[in-house]
Short mmCIF file of C-alpha atoms in Angstrom, two decimals:
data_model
loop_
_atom_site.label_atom_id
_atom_site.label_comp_id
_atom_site.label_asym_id
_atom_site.label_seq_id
_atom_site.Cartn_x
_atom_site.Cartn_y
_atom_site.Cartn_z
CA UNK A 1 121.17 140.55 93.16
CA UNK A 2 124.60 140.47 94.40
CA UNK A 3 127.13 141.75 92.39
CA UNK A 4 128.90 138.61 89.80
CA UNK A 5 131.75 138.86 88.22
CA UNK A 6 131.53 136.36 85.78
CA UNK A 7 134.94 134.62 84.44
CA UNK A 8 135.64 135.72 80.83
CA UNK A 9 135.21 133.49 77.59
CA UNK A 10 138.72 133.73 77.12
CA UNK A 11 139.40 131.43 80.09
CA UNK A 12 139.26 127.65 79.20
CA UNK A 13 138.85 124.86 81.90
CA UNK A 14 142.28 124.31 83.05
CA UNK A 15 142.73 128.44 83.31
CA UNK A 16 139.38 128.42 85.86
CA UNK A 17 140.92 125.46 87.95
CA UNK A 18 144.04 127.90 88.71
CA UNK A 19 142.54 130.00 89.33
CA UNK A 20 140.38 128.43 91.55
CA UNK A 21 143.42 126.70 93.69
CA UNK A 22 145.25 130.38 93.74
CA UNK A 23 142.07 131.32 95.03
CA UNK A 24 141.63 128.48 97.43
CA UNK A 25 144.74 128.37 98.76
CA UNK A 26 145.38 131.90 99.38
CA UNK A 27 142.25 132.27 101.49
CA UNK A 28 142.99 129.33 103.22
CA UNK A 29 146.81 130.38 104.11
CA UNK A 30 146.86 133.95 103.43
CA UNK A 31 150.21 133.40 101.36
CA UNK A 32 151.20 134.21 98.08
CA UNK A 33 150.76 130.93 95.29
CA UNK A 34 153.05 129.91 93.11
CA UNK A 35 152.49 127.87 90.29
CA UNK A 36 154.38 124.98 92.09
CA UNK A 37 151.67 124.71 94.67
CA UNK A 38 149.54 124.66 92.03
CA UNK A 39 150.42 121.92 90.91
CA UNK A 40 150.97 120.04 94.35
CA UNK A 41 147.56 121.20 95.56
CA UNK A 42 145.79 120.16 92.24
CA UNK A 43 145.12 116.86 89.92
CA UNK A 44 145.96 118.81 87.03
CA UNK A 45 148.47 117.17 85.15
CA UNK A 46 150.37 119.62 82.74
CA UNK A 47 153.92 121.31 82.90
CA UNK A 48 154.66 124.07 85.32
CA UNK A 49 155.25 126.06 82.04
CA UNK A 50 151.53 125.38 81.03
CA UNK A 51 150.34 126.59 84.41
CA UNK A 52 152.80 129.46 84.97
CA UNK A 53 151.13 131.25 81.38
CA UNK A 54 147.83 130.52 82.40
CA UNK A 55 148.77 132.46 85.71
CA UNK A 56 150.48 135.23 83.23
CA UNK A 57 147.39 135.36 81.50
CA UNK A 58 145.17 135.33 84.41
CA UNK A 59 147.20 138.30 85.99
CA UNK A 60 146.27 140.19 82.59
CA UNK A 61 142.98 139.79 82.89
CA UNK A 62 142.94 141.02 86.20
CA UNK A 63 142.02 137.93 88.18
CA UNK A 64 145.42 137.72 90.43
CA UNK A 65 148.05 140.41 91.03
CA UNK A 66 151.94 139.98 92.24
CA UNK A 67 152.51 141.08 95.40
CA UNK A 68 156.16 143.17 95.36
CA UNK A 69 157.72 140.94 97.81
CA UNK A 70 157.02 137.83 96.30
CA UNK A 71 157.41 135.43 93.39
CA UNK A 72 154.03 133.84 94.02
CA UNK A 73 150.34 135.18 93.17
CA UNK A 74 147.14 136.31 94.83
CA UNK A 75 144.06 136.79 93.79
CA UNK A 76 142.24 140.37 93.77
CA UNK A 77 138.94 141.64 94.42
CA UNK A 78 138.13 139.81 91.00
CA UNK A 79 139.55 136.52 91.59
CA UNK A 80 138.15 136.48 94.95
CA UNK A 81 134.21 137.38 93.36
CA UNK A 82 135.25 133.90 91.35
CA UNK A 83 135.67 132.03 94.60
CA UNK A 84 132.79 133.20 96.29
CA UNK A 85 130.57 132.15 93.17
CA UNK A 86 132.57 128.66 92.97
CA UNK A 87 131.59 128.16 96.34
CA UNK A 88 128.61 129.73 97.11
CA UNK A 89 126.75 126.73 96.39
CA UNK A 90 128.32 124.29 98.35
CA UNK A 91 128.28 126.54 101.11
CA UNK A 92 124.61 126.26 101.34
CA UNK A 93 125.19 121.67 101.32
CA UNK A 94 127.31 122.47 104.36
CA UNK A 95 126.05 121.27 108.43
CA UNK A 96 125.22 124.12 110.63
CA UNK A 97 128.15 125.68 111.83
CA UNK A 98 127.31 124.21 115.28
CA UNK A 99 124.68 121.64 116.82
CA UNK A 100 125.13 123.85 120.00
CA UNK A 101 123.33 126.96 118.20
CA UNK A 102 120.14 125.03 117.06
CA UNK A 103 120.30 123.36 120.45
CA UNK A 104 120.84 126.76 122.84
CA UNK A 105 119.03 129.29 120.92
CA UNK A 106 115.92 126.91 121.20
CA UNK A 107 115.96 127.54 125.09
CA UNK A 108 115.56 131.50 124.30
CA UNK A 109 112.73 131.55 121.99
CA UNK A 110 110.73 133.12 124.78
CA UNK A 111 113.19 136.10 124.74
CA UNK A 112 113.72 137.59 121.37
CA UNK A 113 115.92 139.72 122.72
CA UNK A 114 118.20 136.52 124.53
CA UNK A 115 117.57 135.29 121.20
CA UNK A 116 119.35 137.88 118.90
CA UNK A 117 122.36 138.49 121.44
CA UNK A 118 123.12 134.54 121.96
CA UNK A 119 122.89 134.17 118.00
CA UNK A 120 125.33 137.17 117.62
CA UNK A 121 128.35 135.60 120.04
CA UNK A 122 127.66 132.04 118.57
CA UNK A 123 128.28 133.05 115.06
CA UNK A 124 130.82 135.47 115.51
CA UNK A 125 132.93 132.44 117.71
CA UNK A 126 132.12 130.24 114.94
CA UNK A 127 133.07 132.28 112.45
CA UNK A 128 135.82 134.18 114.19
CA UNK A 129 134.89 137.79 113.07
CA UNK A 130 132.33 140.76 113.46
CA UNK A 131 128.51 140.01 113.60
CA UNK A 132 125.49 142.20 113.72
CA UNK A 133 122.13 141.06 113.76
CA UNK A 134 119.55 144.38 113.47
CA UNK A 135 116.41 143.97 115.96
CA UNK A 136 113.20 143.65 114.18
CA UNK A 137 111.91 146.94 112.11
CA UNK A 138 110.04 148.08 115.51
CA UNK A 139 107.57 150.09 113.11
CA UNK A 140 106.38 146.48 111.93
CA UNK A 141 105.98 144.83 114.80
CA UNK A 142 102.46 145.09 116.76
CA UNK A 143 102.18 146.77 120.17
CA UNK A 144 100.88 144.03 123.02
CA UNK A 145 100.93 146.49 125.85
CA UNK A 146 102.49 149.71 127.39
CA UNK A 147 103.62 149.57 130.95
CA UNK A 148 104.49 153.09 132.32
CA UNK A 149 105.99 153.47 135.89
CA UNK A 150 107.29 156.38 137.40
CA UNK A 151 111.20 156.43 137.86
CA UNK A 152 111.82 159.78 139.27
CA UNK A 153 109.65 162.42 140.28
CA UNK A 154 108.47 164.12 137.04
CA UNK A 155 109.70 161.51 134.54
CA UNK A 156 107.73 158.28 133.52
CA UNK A 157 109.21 155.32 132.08
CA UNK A 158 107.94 153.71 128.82
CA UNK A 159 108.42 150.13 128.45
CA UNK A 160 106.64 149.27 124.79
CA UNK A 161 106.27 145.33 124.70
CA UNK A 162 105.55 143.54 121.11
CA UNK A 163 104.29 140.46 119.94
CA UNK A 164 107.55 139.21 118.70
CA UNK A 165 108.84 140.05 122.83
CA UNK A 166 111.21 142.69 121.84
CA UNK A 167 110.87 145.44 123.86
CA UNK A 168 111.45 149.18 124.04
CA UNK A 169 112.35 151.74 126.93
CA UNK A 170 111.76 155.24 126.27
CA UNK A 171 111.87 157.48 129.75
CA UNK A 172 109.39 160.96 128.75
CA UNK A 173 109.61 163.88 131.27
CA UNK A 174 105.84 164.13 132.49
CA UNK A 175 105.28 166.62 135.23
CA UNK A 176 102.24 166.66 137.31
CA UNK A 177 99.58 164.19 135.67
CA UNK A 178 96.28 165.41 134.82
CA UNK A 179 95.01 161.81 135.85
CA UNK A 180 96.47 159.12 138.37
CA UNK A 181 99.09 156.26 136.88
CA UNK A 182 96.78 153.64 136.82
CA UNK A 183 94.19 155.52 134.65
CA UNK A 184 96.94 156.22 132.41
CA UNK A 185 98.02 153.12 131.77
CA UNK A 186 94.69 152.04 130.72
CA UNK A 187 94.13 155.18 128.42
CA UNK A 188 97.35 154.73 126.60
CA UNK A 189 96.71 151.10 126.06
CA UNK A 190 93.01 151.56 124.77
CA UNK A 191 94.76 153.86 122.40
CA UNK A 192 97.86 151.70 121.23
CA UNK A 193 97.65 148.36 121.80
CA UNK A 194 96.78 146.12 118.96
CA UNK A 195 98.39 148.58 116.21
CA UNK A 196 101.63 148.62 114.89
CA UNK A 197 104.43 151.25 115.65
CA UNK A 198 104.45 152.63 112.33
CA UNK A 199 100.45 152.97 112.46
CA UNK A 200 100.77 154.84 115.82
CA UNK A 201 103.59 157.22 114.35
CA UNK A 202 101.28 157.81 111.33
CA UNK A 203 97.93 158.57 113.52
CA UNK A 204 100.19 160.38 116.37
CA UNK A 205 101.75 162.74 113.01
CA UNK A 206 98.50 163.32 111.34
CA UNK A 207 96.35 163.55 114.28
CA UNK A 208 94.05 167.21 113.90
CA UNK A 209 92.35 168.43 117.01
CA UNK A 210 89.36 169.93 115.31
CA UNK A 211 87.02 167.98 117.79
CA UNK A 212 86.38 169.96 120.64
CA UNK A 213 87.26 166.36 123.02
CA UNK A 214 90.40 166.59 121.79
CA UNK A 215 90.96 169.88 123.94
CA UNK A 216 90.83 168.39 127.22
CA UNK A 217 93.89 168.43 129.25
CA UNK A 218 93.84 164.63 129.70
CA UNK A 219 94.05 163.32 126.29
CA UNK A 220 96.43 166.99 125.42
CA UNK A 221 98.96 164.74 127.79
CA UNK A 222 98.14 161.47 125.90
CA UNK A 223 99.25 162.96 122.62
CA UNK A 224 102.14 164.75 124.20
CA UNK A 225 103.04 160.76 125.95
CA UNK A 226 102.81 159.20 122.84
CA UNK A 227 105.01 162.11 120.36
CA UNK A 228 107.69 161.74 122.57
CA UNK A 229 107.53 158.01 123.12
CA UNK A 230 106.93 156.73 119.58
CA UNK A 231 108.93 159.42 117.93
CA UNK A 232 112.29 159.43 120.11
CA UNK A 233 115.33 157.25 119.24
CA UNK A 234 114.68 153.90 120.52
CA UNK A 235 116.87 151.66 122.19
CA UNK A 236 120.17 150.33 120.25
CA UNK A 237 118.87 149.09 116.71
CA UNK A 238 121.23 145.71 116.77
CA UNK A 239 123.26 143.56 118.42
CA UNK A 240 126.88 143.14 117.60
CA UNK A 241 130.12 141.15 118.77
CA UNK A 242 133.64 139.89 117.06
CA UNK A 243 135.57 143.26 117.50
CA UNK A 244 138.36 141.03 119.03
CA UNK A 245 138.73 138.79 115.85
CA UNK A 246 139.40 141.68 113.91
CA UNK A 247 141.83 143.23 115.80
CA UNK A 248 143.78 140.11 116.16
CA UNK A 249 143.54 139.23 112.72
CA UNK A 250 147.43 138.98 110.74
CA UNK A 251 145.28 139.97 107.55
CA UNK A 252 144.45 143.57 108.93
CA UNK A 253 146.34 146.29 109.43
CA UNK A 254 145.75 149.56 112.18
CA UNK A 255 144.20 151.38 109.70
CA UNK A 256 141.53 149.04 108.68
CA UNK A 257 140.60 148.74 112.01
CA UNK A 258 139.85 152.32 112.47
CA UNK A 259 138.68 152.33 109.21
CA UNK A 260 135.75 149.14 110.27
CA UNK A 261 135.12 151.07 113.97
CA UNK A 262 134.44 154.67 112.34
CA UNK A 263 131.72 152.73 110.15
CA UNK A 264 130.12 150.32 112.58
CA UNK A 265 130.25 152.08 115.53
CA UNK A 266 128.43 155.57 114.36
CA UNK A 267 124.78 154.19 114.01
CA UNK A 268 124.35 156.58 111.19
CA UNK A 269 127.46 155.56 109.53
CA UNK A 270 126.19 151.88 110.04
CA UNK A 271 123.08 152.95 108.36
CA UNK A 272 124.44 154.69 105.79
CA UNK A 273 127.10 152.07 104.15
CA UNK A 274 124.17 149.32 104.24
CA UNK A 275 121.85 151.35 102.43
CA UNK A 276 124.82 152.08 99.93
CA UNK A 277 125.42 148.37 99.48
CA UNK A 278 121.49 147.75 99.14
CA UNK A 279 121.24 150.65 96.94
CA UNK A 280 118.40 152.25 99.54
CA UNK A 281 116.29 149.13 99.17
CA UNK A 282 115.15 146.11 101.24
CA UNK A 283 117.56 143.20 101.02
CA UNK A 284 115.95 140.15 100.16
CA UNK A 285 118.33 137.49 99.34
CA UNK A 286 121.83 136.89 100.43
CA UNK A 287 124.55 139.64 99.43
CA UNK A 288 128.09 139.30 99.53
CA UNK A 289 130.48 142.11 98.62
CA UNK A 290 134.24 142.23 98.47
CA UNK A 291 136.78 144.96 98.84
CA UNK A 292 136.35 147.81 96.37
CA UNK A 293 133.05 146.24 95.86
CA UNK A 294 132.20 147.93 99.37
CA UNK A 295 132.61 151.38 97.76
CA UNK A 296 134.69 152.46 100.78
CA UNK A 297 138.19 153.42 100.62
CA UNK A 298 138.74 152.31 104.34
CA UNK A 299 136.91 149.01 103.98
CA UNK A 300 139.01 147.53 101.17
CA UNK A 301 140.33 144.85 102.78
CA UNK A 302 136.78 143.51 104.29
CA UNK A 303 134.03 141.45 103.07
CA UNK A 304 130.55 142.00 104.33
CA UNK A 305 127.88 139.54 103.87
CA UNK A 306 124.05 140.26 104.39
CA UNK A 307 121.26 138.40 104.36
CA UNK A 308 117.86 138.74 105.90
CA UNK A 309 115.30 137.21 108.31
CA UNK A 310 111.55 137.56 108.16
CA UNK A 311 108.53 136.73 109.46
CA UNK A 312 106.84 134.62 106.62
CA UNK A 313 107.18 136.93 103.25
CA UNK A 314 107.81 139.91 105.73
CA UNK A 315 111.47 140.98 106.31
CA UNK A 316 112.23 141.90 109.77
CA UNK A 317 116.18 142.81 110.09
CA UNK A 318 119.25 141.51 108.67
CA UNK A 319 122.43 139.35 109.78
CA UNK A 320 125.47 141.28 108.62
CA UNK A 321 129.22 139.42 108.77
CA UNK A 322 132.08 141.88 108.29
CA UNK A 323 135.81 139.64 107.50
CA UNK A 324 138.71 140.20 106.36
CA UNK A 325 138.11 139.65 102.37
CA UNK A 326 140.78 136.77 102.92
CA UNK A 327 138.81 134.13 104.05
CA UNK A 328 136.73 130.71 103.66
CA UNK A 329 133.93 132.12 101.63
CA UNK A 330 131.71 128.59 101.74
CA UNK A 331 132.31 128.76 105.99
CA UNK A 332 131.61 132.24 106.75
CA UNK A 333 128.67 132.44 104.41
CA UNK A 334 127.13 129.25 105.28
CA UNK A 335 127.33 130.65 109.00
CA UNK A 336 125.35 133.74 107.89
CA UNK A 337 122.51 132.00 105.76
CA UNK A 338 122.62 129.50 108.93
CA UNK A 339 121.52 132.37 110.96
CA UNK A 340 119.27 133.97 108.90
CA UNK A 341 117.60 130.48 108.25
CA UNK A 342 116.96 130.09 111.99
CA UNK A 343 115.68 133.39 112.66
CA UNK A 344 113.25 133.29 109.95
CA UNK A 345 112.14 129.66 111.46
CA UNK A 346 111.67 131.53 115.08
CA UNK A 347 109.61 134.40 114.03
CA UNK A 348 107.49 132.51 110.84
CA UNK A 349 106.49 130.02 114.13
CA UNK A 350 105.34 133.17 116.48
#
């Protein structure tokens, strides 16, 4: 469940409706509120002395803080977590971001991989920030066939082909083969195809030559094949774009661009934060998390939204949106459940 900060008791309806146009307007402008706009921007109909304690009040309670340069409010982490739950619902009545994603991404079902990269650019453009979409958990999907071919002399190349389409490339050094190509080919697909990844990593791991066949050079150079192709680091785990938007966004600084890079572009790093965020576990419904909420010192003036695709019940990857927290909550996270929705729809109809 995503993490709520619910508005206290002690705020009555007129004190959530500032709140909510502080809220509103600074994500829409990026500039401090004062209690003027508030009024001008609202259909509330009380003094400016009314509003200007509720905003007093609303600072105490931690909702909106006063920036040192300016007479007008923003909201914090807090006030922002208000927004987002204001919103979140109507985000999900909102069109799709764009009638040219459903439209293109339908001419790349064929190519899962097409697939994932288009959707990547076309929400990151639409939403104007970072975007990663994770390939498929590989050890899920079901091996369709192996093609090996020999790239150099000594080294074979691996090219693992799914059901889903997505692929894998693994090159193994081989030396001199105990049997021709061909007949390898056909040995390693008796042996793999049909099974999923993670089944082949779990027979290759617990595999026990006891049986005397399983001492013949031959199959010795299977097992060695498939250790080294199933085991190694596969190919780039997701597809990402939107660096650009970040950098050229007035609401980030140097430092939180370093700060975003160090994170996303270590794989491990990657790994790590979402696993921190998910607390080590699946995600299964939309999460949204806002500056300290991240837990990261560096990314406290980001947002990152996650939700997942699956395959039916199954979940496959996620779509991941890191913003600046100072944005249009119901936008960017209709884009992301948008792209999770159609992902889901390509691989449930595979």
């Amino acid at each position: 469940m995503t993490k709520r900060s619910s508005p206290s008791p002690e705020l009555n309806d007129r004190q959530l409706s500032v709140l909510y146009c502080v809220a509103r307007a600074y994500v829409s402008k990026g500039k401090a509120v004062s209690s003027k706009h508030v009024l001008e921007s609202s259909n509330l109909d009380f003094s400016s002395a009314t509003i200007r304690n509720d905003m007093r009040k609303l600072e105490y309670l931690g909702y909106i803080t006063q920036p040192h340069t300016s007479a007008g409010r923003v909201p914090s982490d807090k006030g922002l977590r208000f927004y987002f739950e204001s919103v979140k619902n109507l985000s999900r009545e909102l069109d799709a971001p764009s009638g040219d994603i459903a439209v293109r991404t339908t001419n790349v079902i064929g190519d899962i991989e097409k697939l994932l990269r288009t959707t990547t650019r076309f929400i990151a453009k639409a939403a104007k920030t970072l975007v990663i979409i994770e390939k498929p958990d590989v050890g899920k999907l079901t091996v369709r066939n192996i093609g090996i071919t020999e790239v150099a002399e000594g080294y074979l190349n691996f090219t693992i082909v799914t059901e889903l389409g997505v692929t894998m490339n693994v090159t193994v050094f081989s030396g001199p083969l105990q049997e021709g190509l061909s007949d390898l080919r056909t040995t390693v697909n008796d042996v793999v195809a049909g099974r999923t990844v993670g089944e082949i990593r779990h027979g290759i791991r617990n595999v026990k030559l006891e049986d005397e066949r399983w001492y013949r050079k031959e199959l010795q150079q299977i097992i060695y094949f498939l250790e080294n192709v199933f085991d190694s680091e596969m190919d780039e785990e997701n597809y990402r774009y939107g660096f650009e938007f970040l950098m050229s966004n007035p609401f980030l600084d140097w430092d939180d661009i370093v700060g975003i890079v160090q994170h996303v572009e270590n794989p491990s790093s990657l790994d790590e934060l979402l696993q921190d965020l998910c607390q080590k576990e699946p995600v299964s419904e939309s999460r949204v998390f806002i500056g300290e909420e991240i837990g990261k010192a560096q990314l406290r003036n980001f947002a990152v939204m996650i939700a997942p695709y699956s395959r039916h019940e199954e979940v496959l990857g996620n779509v991941i949106i890191i913003s600046p927290k100072v944005v249009l909550y119901e936008k960017v996270f209709s884009q992301l459940e948008f792209a999770a929705n159609r992902l889901t729809e390509v691989f449930s109809s595979r």
